[in-house]
PDB file of C-alpha atoms in Angstrom:
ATOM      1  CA  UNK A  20     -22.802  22.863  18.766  1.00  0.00           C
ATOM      2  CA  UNK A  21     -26.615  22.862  19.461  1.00  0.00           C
ATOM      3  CA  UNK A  22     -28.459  19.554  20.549  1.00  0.00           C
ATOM      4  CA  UNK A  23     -29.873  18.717  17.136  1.00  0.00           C
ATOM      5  CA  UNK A  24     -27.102  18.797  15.051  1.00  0.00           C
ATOM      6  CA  UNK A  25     -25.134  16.772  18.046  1.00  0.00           C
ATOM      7  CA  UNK A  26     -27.955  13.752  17.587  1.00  0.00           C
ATOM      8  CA  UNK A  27     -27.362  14.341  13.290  1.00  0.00           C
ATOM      9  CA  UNK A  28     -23.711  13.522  13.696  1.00  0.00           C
ATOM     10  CA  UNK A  29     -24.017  10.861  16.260  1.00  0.00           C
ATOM     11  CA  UNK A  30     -26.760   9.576  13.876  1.00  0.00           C
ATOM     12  CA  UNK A  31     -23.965   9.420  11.669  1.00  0.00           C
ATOM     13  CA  UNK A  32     -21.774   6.228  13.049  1.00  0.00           C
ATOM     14  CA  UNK A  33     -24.892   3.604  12.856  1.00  0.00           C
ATOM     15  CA  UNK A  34     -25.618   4.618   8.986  1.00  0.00           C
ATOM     16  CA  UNK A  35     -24.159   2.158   5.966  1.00  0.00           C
ATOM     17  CA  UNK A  36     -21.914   3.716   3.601  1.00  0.00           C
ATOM     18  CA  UNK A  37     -24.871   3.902   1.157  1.00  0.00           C
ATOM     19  CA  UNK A  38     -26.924   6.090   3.634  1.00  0.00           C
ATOM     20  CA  UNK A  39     -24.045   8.122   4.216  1.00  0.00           C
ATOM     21  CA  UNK A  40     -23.493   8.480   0.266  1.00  0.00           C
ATOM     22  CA  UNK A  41     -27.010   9.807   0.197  1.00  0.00           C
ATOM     23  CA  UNK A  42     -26.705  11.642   3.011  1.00  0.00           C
ATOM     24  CA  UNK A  43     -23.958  13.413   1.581  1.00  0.00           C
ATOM     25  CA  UNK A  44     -25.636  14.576  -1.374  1.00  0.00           C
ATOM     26  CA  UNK A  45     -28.453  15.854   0.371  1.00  0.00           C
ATOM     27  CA  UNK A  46     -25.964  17.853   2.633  1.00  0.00           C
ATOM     28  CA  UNK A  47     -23.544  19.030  -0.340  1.00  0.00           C
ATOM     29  CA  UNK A  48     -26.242  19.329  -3.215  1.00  0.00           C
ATOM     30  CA  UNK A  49     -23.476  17.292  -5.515  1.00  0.00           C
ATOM     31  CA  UNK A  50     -23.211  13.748  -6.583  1.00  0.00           C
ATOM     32  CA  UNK A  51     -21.210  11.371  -3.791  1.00  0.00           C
ATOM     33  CA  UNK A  52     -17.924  10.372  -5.630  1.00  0.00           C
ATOM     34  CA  UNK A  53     -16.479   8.355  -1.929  1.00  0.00           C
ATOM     35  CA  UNK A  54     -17.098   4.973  -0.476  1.00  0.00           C
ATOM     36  CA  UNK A  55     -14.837   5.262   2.084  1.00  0.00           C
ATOM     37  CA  UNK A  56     -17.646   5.423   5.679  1.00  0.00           C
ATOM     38  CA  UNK A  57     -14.963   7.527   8.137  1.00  0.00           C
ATOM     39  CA  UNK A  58     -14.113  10.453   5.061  1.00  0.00           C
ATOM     40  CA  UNK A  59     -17.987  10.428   4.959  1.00  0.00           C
ATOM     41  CA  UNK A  60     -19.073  11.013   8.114  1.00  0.00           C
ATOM     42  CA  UNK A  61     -16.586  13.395   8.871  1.00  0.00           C
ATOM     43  CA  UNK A  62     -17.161  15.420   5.709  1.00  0.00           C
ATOM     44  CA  UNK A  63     -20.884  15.696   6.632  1.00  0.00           C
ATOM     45  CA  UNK A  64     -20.374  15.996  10.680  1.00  0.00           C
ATOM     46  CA  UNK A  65     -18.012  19.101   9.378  1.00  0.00           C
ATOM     47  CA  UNK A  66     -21.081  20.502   6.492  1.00  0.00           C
ATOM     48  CA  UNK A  67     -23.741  20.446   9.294  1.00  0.00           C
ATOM     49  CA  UNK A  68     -21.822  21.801  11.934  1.00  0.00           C
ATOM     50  CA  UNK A  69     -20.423  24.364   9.242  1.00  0.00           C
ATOM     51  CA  UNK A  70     -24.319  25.169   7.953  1.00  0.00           C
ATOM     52  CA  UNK A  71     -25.586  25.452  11.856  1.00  0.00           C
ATOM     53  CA  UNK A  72     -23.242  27.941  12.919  1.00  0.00           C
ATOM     54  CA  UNK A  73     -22.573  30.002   9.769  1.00  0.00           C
ATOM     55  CA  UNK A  74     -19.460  28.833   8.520  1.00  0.00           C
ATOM     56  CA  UNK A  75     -16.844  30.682   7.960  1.00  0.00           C
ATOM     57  CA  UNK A  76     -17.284  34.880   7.339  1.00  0.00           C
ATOM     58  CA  UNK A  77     -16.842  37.124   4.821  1.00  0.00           C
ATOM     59  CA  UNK A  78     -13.522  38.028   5.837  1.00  0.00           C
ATOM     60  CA  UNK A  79     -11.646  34.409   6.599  1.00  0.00           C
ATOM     61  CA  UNK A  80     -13.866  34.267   2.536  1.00  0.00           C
ATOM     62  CA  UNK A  81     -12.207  37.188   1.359  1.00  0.00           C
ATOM     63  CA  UNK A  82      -8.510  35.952   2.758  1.00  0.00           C
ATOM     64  CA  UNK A  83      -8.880  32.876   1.494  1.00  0.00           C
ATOM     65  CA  UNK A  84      -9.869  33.739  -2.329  1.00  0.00           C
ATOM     66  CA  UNK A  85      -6.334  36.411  -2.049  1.00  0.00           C
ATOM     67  CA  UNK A  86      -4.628  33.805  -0.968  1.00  0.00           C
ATOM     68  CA  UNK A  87      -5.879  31.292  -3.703  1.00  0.00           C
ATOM     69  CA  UNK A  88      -5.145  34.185  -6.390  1.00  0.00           C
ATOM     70  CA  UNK A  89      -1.645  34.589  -5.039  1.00  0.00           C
ATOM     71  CA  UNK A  90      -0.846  30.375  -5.382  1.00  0.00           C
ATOM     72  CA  UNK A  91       0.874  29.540  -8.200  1.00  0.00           C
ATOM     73  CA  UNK A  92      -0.917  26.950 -10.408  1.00  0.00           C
ATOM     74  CA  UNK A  93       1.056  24.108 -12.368  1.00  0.00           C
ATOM     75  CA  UNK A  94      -0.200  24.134 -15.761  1.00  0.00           C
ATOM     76  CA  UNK A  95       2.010  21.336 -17.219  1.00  0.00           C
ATOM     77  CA  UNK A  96       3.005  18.133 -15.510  1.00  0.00           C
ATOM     78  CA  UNK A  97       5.983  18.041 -14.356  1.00  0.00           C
ATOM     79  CA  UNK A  98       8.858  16.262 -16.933  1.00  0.00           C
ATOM     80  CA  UNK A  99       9.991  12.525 -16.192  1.00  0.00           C
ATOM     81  CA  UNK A 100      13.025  11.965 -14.236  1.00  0.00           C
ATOM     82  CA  UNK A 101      15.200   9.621 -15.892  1.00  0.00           C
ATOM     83  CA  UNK A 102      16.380   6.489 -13.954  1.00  0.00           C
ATOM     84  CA  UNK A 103      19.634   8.326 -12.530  1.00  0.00           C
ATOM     85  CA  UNK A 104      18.914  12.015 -12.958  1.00  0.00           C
ATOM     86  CA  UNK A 105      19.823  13.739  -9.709  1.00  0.00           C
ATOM     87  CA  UNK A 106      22.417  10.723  -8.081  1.00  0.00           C
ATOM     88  CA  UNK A 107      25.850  12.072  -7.888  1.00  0.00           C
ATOM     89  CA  UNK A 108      27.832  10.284 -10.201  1.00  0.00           C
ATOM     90  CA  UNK A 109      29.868   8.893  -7.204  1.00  0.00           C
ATOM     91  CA  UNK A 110      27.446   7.115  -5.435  1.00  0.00           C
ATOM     92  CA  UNK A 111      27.866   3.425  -5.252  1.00  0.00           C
ATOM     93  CA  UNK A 112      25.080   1.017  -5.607  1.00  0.00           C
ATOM     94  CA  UNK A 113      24.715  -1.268  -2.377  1.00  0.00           C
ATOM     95  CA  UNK A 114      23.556  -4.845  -2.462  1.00  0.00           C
ATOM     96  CA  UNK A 115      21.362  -6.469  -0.093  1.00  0.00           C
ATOM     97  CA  UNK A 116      22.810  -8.460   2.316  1.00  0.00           C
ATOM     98  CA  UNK A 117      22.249 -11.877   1.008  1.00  0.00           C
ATOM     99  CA  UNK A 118      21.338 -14.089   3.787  1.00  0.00           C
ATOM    100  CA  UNK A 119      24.679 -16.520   5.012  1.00  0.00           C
ATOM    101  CA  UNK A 120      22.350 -19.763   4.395  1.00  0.00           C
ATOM    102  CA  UNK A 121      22.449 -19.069   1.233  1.00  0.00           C
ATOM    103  CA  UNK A 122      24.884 -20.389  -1.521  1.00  0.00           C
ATOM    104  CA  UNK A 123      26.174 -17.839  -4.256  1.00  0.00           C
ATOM    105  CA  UNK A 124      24.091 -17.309  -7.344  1.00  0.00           C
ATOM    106  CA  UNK A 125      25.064 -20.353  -9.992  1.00  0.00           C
ATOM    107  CA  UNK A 126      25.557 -22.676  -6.757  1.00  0.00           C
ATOM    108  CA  UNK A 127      22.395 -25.645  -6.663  1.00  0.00           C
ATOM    109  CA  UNK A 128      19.975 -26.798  -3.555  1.00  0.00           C
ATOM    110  CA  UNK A 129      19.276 -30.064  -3.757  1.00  0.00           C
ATOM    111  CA  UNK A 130      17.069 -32.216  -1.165  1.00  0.00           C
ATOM    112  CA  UNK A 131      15.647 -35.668  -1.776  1.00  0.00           C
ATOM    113  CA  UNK A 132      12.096 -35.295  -1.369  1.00  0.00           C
ATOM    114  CA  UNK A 133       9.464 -38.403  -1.500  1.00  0.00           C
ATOM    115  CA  UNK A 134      11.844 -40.496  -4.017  1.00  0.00           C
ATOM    116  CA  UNK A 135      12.752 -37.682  -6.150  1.00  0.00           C
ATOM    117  CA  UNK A 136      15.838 -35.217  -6.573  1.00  0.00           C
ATOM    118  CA  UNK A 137      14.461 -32.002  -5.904  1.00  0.00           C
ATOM    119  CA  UNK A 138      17.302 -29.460  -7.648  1.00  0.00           C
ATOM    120  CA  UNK A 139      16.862 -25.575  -6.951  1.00  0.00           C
ATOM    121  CA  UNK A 140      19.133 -23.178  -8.812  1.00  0.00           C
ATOM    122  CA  UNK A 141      20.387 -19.901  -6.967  1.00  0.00           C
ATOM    123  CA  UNK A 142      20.317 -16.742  -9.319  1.00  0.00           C
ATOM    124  CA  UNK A 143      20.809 -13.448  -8.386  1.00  0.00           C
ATOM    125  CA  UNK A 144      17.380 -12.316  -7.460  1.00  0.00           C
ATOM    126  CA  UNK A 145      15.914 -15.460  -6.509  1.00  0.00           C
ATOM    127  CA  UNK A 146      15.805 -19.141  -7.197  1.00  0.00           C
ATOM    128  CA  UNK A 147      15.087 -21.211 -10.160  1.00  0.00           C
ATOM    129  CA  UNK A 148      13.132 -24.399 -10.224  1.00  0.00           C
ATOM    130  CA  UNK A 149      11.792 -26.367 -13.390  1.00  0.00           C
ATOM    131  CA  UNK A 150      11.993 -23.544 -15.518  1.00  0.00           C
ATOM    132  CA  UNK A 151       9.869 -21.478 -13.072  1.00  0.00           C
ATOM    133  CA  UNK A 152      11.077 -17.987 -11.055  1.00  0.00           C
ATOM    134  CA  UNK A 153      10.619 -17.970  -7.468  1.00  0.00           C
ATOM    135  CA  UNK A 154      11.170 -15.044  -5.200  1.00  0.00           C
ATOM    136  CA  UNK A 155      11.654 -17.648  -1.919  1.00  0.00           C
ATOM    137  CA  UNK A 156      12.313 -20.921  -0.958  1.00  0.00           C
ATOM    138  CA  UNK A 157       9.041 -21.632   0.932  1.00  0.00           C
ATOM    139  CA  UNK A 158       7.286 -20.312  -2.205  1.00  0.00           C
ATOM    140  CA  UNK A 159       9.288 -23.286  -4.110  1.00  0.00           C
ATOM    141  CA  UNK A 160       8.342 -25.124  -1.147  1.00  0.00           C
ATOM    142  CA  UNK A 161       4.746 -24.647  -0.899  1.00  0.00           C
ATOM    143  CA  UNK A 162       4.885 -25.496  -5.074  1.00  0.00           C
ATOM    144  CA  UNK A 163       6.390 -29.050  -4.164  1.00  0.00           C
ATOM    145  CA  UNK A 164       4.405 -29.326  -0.877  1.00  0.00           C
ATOM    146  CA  UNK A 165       1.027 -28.192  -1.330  1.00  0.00           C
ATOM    147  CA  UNK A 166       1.533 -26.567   2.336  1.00  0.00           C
ATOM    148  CA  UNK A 167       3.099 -23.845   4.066  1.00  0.00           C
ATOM    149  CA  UNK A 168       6.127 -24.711   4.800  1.00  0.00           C
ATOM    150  CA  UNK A 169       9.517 -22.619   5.715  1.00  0.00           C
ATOM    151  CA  UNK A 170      11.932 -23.060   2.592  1.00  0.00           C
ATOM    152  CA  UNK A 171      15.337 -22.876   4.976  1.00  0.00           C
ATOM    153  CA  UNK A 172      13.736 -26.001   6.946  1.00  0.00           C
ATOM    154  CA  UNK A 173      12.269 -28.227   3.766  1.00  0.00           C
ATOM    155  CA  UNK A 174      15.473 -27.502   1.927  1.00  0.00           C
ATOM    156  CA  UNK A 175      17.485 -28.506   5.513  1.00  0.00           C
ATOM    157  CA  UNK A 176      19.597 -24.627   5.419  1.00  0.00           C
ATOM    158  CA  UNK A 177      20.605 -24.693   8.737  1.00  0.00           C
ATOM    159  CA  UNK A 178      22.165 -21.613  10.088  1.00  0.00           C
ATOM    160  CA  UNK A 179      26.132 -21.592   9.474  1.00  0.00           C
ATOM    161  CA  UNK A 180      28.508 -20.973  12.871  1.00  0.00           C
TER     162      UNK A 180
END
């Protein structure tokens, strides 16, 4: 790589993505569809080098467009899977490990909180509380709170022996 086109890549790394954008149109001759600064600056680095030493020859051209006419093209999208389509019938469906703090689904949490009974119901894939779904405890936590806080220590779930 000659001297010149060494200083237009290193140039590169202190533009904004708008320069670059620009940059790349001038280098491409076709409108700049990316915002994203390291696809950019690679994509030109690679056009200048490419345009300063030739690029690629006729023949690596010619193998490529055979081997182009030789792909197979997908005309239609391919179909939708349905939900079990291609799980052996005798597979079995495992659970996450519920975490041993926990009580079952249906069970309550309840914690006296400031004067007021603060009841939390346990359903299968999370926790109810007035009315609302929650996905965690500190999230039900933080709600009551107004702060982060870890649900297993507001709610007083200490690990089980």
């Amino acid at each position: 790589m000659n001297s010149t086109v060494a200083a237009d890549v290193a140039r590169l790394q202190d533009m904004s993505v708008s320069q670059l954008a620009r940059r790349f149109e001038e280098v491409f001759g076709e409108q700049c569809r990316s915002r994203h600064r390291r696809y950019l600056i690679r994509r030109i680095a690679w056009r200048l080098q490419a345009n300063s030493e030739g690029g690629l020859t006729e023949r690596a051209r010619g193998r490529a467009e055979e081997l182009a006419d030789d792909a197979e093209i997908r005309v239609t999208p391919p179909r939708a899977r349905k939900p079990n389509e291609g799980v052996p019938p005798d597979t079995i469906k495992i659970e996450p490990a519920r975490d041993p703090r926990l009580p079952p689904p249906g069970n309550w949490i309840e914690r006296d909180y400031k004067g007021t009974m603060i009841r939390v119901l346990v359903v299968a894939d999370g926790f109810e509380y007035e009315g609302r779904r929650y996905r965690s405890l500190s999230a039900i936590a933080k709600a009551i709170t107004g702060s982060h806080i870890n649900g297993f220590l507001f709610f007083r779930l200490w690990r089980k022996s």
